[in-house]
mmCIF file of C-alpha atoms (C1' of nucleotides) in Angstrom:
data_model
loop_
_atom_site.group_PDB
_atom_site.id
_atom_site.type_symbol
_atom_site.label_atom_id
_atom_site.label_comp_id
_atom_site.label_asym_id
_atom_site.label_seq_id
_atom_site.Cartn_x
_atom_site.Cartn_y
_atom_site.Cartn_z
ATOM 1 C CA UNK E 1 48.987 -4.113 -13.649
ATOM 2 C CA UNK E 2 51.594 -3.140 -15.878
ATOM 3 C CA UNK E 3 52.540 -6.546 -17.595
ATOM 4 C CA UNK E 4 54.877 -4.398 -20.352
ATOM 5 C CA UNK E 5 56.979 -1.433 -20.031
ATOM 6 C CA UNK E 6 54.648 1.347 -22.703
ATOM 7 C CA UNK E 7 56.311 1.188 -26.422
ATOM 8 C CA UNK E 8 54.729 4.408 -27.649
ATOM 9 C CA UNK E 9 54.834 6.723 -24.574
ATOM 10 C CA UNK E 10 57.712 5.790 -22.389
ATOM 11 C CA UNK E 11 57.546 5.153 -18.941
ATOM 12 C CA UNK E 12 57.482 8.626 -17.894
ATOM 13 C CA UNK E 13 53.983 9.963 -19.555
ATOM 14 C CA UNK E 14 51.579 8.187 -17.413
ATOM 15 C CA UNK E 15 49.426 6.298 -20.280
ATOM 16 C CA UNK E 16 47.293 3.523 -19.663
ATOM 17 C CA UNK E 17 49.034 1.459 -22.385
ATOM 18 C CA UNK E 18 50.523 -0.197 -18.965
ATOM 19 C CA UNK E 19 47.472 -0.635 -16.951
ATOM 20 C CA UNK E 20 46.278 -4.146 -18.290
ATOM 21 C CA UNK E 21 43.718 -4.701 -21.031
ATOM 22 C CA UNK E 22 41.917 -1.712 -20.570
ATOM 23 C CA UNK E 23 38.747 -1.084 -21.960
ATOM 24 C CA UNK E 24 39.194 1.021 -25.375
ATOM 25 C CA UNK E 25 35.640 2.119 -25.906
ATOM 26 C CA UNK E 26 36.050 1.183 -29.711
ATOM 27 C CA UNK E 27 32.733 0.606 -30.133
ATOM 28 C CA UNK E 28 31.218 4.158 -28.834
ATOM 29 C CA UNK E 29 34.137 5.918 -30.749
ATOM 30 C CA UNK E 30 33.408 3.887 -33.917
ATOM 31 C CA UNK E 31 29.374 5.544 -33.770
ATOM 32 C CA UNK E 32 30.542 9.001 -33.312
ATOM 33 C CA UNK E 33 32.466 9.055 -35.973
ATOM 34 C CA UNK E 34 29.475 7.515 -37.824
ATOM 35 C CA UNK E 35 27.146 10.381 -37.042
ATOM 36 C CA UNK E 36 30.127 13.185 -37.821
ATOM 37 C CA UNK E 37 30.654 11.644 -41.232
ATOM 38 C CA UNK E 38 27.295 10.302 -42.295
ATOM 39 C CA UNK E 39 29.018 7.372 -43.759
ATOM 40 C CA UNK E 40 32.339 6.008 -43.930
ATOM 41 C CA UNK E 41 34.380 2.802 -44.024
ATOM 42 C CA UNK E 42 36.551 0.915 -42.329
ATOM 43 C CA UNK E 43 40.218 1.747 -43.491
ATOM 44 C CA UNK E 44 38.698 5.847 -43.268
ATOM 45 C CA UNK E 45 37.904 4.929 -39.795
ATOM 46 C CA UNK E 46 40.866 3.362 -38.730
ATOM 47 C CA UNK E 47 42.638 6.336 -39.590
ATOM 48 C CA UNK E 48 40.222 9.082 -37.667
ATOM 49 C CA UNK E 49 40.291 6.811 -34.389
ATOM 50 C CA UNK E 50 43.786 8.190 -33.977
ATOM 51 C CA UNK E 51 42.290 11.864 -33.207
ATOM 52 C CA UNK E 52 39.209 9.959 -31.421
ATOM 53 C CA UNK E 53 40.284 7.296 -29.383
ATOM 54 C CA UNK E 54 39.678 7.742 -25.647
ATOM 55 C CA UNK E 55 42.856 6.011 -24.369
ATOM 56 C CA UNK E 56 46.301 6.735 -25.567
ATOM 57 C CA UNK E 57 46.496 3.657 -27.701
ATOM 58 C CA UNK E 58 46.379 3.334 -31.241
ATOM 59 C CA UNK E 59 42.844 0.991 -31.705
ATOM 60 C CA UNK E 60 43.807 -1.929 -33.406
ATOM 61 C CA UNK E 61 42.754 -2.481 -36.849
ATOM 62 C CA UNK E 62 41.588 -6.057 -36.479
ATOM 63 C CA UNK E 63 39.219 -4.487 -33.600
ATOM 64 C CA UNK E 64 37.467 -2.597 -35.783
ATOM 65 C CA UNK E 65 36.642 -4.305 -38.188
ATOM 66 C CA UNK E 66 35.001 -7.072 -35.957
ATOM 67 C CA UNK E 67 33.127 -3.974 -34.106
ATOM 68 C CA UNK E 68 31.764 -2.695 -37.053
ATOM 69 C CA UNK E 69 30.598 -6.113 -37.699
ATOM 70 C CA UNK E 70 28.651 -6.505 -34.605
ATOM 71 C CA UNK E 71 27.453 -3.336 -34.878
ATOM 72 C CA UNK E 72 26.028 -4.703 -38.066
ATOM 73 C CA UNK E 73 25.002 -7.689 -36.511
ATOM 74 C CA UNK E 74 23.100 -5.565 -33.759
ATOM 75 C CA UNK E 75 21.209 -3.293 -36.244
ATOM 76 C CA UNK E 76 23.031 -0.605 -35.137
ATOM 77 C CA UNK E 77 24.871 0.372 -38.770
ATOM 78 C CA UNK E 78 24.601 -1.049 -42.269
ATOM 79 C CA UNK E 79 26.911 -1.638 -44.632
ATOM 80 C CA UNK E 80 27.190 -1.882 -48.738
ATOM 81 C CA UNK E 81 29.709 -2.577 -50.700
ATOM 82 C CA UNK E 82 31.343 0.625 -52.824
ATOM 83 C CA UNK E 83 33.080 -0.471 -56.186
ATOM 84 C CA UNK E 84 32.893 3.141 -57.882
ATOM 85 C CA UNK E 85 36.258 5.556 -57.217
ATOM 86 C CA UNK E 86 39.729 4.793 -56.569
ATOM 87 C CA UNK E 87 41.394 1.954 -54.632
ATOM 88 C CA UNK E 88 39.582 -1.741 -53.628
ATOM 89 C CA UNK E 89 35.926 -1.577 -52.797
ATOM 90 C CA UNK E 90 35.192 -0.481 -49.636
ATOM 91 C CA UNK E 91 32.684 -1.775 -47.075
ATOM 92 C CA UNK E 92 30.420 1.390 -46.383
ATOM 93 C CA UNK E 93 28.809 1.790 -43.493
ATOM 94 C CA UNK E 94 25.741 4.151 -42.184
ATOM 95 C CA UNK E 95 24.199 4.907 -38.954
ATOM 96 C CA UNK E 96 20.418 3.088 -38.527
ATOM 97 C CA UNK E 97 18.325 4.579 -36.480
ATOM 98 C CA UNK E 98 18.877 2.667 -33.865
ATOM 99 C CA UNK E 99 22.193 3.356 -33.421
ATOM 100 C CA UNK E 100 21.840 7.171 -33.431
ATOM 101 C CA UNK E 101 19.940 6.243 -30.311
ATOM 102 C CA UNK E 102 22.681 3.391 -29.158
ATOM 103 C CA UNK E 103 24.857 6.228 -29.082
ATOM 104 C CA UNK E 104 22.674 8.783 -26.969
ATOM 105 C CA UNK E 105 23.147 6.225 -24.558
ATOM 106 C CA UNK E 106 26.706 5.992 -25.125
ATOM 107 C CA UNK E 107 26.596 9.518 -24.016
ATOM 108 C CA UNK E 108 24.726 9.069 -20.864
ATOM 109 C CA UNK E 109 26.881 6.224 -19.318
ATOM 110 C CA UNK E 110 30.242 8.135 -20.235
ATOM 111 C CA UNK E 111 28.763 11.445 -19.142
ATOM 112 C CA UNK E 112 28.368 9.746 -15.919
ATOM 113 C CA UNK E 113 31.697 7.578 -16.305
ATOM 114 C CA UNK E 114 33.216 10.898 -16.168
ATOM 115 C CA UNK E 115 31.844 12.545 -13.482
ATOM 116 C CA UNK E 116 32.640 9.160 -11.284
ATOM 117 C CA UNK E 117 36.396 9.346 -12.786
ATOM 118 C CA UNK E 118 36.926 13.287 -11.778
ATOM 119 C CA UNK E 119 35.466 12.494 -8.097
ATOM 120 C CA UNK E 120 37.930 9.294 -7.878
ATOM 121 C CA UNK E 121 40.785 11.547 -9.216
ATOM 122 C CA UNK E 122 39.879 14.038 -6.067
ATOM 123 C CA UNK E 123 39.659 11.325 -3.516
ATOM 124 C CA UNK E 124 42.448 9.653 -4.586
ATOM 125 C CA UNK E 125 45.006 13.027 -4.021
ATOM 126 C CA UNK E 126 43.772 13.969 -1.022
ATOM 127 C CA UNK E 127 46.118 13.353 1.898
ATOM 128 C CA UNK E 128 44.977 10.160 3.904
ATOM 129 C CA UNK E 129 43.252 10.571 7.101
ATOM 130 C CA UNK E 130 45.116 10.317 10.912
ATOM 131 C CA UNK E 131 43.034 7.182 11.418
ATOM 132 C CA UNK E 132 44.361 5.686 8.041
ATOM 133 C CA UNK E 133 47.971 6.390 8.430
ATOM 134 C CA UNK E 134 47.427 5.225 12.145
ATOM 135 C CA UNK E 135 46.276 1.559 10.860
ATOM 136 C CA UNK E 136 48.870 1.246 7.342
ATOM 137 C CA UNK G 1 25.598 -3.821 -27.328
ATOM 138 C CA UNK G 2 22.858 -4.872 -24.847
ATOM 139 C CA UNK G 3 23.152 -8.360 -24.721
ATOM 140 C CA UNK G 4 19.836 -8.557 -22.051
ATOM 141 C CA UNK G 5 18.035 -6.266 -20.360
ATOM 142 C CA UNK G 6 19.584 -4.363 -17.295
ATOM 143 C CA UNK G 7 17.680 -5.893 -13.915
ATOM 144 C CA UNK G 8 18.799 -3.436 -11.399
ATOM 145 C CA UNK G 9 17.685 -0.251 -13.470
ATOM 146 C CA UNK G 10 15.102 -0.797 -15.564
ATOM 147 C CA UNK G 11 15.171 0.044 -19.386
ATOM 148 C CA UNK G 12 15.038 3.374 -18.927
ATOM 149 C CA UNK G 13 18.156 4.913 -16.452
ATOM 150 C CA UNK G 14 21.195 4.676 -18.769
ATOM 151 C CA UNK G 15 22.938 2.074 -17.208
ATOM 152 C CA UNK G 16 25.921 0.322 -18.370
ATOM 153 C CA UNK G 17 24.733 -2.472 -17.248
ATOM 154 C CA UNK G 18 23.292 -3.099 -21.078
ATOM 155 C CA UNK G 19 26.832 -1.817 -22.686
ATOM 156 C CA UNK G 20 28.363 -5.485 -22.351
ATOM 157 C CA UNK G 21 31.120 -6.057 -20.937
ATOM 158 C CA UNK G 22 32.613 -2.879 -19.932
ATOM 159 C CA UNK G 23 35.288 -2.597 -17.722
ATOM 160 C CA UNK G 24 34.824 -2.191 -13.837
ATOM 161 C CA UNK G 25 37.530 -0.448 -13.010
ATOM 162 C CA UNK G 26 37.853 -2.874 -9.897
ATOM 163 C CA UNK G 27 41.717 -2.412 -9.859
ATOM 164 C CA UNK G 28 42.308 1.408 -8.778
ATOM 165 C CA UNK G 29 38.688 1.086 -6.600
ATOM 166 C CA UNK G 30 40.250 -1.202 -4.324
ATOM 167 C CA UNK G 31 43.479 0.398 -4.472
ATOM 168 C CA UNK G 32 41.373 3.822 -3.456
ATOM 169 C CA UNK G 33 39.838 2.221 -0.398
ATOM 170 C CA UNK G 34 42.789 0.658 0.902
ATOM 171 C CA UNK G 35 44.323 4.490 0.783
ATOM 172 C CA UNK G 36 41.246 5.207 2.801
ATOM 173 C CA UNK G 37 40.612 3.083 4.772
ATOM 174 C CA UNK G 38 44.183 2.096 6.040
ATOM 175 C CA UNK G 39 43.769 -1.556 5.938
ATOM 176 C CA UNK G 40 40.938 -3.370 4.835
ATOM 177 C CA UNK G 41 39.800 -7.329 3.871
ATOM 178 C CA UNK G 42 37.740 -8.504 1.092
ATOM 179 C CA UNK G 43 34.115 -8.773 2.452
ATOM 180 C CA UNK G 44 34.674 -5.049 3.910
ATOM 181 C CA UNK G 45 35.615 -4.070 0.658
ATOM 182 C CA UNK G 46 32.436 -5.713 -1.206
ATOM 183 C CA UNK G 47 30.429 -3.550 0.964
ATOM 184 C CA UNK G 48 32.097 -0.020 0.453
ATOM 185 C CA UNK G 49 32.573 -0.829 -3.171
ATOM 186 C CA UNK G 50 29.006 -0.038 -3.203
ATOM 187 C CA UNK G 51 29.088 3.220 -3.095
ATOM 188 C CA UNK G 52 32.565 3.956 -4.977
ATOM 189 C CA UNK G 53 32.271 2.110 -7.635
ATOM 190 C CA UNK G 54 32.864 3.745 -10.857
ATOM 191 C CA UNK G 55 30.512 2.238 -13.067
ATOM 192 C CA UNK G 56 26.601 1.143 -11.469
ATOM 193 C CA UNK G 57 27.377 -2.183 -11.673
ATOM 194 C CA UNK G 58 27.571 -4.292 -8.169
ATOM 195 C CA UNK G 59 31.043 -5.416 -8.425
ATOM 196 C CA UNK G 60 31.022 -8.954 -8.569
ATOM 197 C CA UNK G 61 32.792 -10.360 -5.218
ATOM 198 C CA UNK G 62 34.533 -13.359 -7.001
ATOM 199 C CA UNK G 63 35.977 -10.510 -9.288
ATOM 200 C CA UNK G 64 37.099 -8.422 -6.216
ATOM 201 C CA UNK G 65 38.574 -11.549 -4.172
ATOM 202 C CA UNK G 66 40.936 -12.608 -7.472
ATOM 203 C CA UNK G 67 41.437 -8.778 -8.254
ATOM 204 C CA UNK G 68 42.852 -8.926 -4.453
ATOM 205 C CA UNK G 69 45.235 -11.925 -5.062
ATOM 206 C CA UNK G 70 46.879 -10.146 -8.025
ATOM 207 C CA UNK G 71 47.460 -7.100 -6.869
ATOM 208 C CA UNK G 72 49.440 -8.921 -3.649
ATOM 209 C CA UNK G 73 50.908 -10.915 -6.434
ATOM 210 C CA UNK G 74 52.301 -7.605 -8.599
ATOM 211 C CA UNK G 75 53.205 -6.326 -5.074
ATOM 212 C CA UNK G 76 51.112 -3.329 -4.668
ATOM 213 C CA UNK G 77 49.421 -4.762 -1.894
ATOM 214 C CA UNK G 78 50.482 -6.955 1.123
ATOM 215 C CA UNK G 79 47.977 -9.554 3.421
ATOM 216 C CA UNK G 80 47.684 -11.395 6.496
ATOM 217 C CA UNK G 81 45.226 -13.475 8.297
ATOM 218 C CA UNK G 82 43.480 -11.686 11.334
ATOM 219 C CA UNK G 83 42.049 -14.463 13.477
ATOM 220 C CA UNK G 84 41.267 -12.095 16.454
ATOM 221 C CA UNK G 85 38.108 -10.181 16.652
ATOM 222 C CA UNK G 86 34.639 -11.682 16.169
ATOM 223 C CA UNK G 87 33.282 -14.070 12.926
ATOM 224 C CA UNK G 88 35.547 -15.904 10.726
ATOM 225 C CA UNK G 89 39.493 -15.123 10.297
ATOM 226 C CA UNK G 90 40.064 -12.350 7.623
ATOM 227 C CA UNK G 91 42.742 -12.198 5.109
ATOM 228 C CA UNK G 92 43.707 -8.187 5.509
ATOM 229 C CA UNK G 93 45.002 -6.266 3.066
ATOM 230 C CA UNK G 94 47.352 -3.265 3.235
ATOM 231 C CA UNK G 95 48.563 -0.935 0.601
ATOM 232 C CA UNK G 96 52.841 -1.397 -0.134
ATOM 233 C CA UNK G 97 54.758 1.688 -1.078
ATOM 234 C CA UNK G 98 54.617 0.822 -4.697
ATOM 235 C CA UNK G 99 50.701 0.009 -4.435
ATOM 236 C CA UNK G 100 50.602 3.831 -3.757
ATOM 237 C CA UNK G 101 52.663 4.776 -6.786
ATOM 238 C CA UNK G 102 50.441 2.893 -8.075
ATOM 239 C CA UNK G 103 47.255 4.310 -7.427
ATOM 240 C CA UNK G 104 48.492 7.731 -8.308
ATOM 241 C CA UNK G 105 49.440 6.529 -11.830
ATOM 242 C CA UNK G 106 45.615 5.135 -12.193
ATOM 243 C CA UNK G 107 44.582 8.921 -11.074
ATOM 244 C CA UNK G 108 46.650 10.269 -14.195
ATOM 245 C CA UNK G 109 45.339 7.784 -16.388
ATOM 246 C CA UNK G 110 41.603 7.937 -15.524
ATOM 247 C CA UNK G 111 42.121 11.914 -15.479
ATOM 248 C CA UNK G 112 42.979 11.898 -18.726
ATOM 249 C CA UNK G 113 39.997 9.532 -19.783
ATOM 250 C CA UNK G 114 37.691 11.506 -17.909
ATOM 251 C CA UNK G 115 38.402 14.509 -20.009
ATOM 252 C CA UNK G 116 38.188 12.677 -23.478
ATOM 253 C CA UNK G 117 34.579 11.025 -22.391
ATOM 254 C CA UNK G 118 33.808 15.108 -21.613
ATOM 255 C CA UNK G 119 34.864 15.854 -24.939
ATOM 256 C CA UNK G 120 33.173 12.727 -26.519
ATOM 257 C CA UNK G 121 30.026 13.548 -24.684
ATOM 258 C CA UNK G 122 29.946 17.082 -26.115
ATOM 259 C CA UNK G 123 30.920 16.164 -29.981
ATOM 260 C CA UNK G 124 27.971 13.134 -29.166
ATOM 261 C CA UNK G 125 25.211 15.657 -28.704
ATOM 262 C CA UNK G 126 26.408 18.284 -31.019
ATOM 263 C CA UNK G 127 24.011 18.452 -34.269
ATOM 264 C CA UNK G 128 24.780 16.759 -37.131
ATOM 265 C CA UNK G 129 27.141 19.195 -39.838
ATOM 266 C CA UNK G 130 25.015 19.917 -43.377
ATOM 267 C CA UNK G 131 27.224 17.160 -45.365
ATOM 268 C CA UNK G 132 26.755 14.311 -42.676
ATOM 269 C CA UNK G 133 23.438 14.886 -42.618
ATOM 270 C CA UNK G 134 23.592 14.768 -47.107
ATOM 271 C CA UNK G 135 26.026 11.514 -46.745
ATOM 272 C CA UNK G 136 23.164 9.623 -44.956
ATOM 273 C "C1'" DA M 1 20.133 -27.722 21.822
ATOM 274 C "C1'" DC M 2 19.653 -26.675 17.307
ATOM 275 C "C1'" DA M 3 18.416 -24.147 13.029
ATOM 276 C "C1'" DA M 4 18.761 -20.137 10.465
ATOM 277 C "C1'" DT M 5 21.450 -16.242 9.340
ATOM 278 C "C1'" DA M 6 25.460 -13.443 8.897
ATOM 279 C "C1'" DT M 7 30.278 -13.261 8.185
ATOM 280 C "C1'" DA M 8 34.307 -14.516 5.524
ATOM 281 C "C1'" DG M 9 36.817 -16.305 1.551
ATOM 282 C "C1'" DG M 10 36.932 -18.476 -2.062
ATOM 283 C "C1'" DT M 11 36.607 -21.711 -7.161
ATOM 284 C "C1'" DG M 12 34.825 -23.221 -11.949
ATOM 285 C "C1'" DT M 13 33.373 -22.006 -16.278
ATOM 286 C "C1'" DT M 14 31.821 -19.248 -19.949
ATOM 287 C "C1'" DA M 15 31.416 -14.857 -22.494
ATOM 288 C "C1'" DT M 16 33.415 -10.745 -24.027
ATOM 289 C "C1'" DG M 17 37.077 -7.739 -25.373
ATOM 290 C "C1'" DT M 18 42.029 -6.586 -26.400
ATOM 291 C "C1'" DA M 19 46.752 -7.497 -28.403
ATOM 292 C "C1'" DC M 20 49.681 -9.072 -31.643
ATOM 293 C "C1'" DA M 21 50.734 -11.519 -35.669
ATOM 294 C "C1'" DC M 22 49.601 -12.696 -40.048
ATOM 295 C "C1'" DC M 23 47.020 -12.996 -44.630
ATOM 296 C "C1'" DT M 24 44.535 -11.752 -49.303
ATOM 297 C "C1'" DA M 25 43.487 -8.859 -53.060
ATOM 298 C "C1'" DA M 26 42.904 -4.638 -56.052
ATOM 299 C "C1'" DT M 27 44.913 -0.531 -57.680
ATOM 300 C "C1'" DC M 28 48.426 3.133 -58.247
ATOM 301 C "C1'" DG M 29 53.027 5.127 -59.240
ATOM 302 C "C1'" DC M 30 57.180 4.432 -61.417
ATOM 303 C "C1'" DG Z 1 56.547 -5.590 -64.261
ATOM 304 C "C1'" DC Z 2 56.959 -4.522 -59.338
ATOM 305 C "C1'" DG Z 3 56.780 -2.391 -54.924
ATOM 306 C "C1'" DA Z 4 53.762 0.672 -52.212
ATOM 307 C "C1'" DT Z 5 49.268 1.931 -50.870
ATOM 308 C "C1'" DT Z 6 44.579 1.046 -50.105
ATOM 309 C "C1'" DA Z 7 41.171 -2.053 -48.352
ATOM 310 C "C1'" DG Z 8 39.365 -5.795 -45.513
ATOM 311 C "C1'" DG Z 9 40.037 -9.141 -43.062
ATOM 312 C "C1'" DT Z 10 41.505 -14.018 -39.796
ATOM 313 C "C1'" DG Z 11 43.956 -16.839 -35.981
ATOM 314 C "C1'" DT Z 12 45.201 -17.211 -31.479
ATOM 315 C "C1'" DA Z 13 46.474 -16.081 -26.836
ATOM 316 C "C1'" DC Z 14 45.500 -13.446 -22.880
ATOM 317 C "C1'" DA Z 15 42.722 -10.277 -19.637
ATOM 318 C "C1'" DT Z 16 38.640 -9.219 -17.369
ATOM 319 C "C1'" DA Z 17 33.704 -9.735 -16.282
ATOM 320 C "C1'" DA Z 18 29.523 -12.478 -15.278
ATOM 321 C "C1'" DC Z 19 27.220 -15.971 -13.195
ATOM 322 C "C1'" DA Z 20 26.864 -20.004 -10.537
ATOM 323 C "C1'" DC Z 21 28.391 -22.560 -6.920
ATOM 324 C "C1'" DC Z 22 31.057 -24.070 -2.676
ATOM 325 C "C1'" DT Z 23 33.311 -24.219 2.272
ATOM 326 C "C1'" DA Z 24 33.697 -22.893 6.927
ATOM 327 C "C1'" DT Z 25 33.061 -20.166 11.361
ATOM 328 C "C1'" DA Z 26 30.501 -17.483 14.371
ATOM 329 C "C1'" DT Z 27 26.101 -15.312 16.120
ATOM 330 C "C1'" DT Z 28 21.217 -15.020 16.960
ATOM 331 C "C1'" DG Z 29 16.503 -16.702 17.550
ATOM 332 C "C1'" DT Z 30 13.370 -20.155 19.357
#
DNA sequence: ACAATATAGGTGTTATGTACACCTAATCGC
DNA sequence: GCGATTAGGTGTACATAACACCTATATTGT
């Protein structure tokens, strides 16, 4: 829909900064990096998204911290607060059991996300049909 | 987040039907079929979206018919009523040259995706490292 | 002749998610 | 003491999806 011309990327890499509000997938990224880590917070995490994310975009910081919430909210991580070391206290959060499973299913409906993107990809170069070009 | 329970597939296929509101991915579908198909109108399209959809969602007609008005509104598609033939008048849609430009930038960007969801898939099901497994 | 169904194209409203701007507070380095 | 870094947010507007509901024109069955 391209509302903006891309700040980060330029218009000639094709990143889907342009495409509209696309959906950023914060939320499966966010439990990944919850099962890699065993436990983390939320400034950590904000930083790691940047090797993580699934679009080009940075994932914004105020996003994250209102999906860890709901993730909290959901039972799907918990969260204590962490006074001891260096630097403000830190929210920390763990993986529950039921979001090690939330995940697995994370996995499923991108695994098949994925497949349906690469077949749209193919479809999408191939030359158009005589009877198409006949009725554009 | 699995706001209710998924009625098309049951609780156990791994739908995204329970993942909230994900994105549809309406936009480059329709722009897709019109390659396809040539030209095309909206109750034509609800049908074929069926089966190319990229998510397993039905998409949602009232969804498709605005997602139609704003694409002829950013120019990448052009309409006119067809009052000959049988049934009601239809509003049909054909692809412009920059709705094709289009489409091919949605192939990069969902190319790209596809491969990250790949990755994320794999690093998803890979076992948990020795020190995540300590920091839980 | 008339009712039910299929075809066709919508609108209204709410919920969810993203984008961008802005804020508070503790600690660290100098 | 003071600016930078670390840490965790909030406010608000906009984009998209979900669900419910509506209008009108043919076609088909009885």
């Amino acid at each position: 829909m391209r509302k903006r011309i891309c700040a980060r990327h330029g218009k000639d890499y094709p990143c889907s900064c342009g495409m509209g509000n696309l959906y950023r997938f914060v939320e499966p990224v966010v439990l990944l990096l919850l099962k890699m880590k065993g436990k983390t917070y939320g400034y950590d995490l904000s930083a790691a998204l940047e090797g993580h994310a699934l679009t080009d975009t940075t994932i914004e910081k105020g996003v994250l911290y209102r999906t860890l919430r709901r993730l909290e909210t959901n039972g799907n991580v918990k969260s204590e607060w962490e006074t001891e070391g260096r630097g403000p206290a830190r929210r920390v959060y763990r993986l529950t059991r039921q979001g090690e499973q939330h995940l697995e299913e994370w996995a499923a409906v991108l695994e098949h996300l994925s497949k349906s993107m690469t077949r749209f990809v193919r479809d999408a170069r191939k030359p158009v049909t005589s009877k198409a070009r006949a009725d554009r």
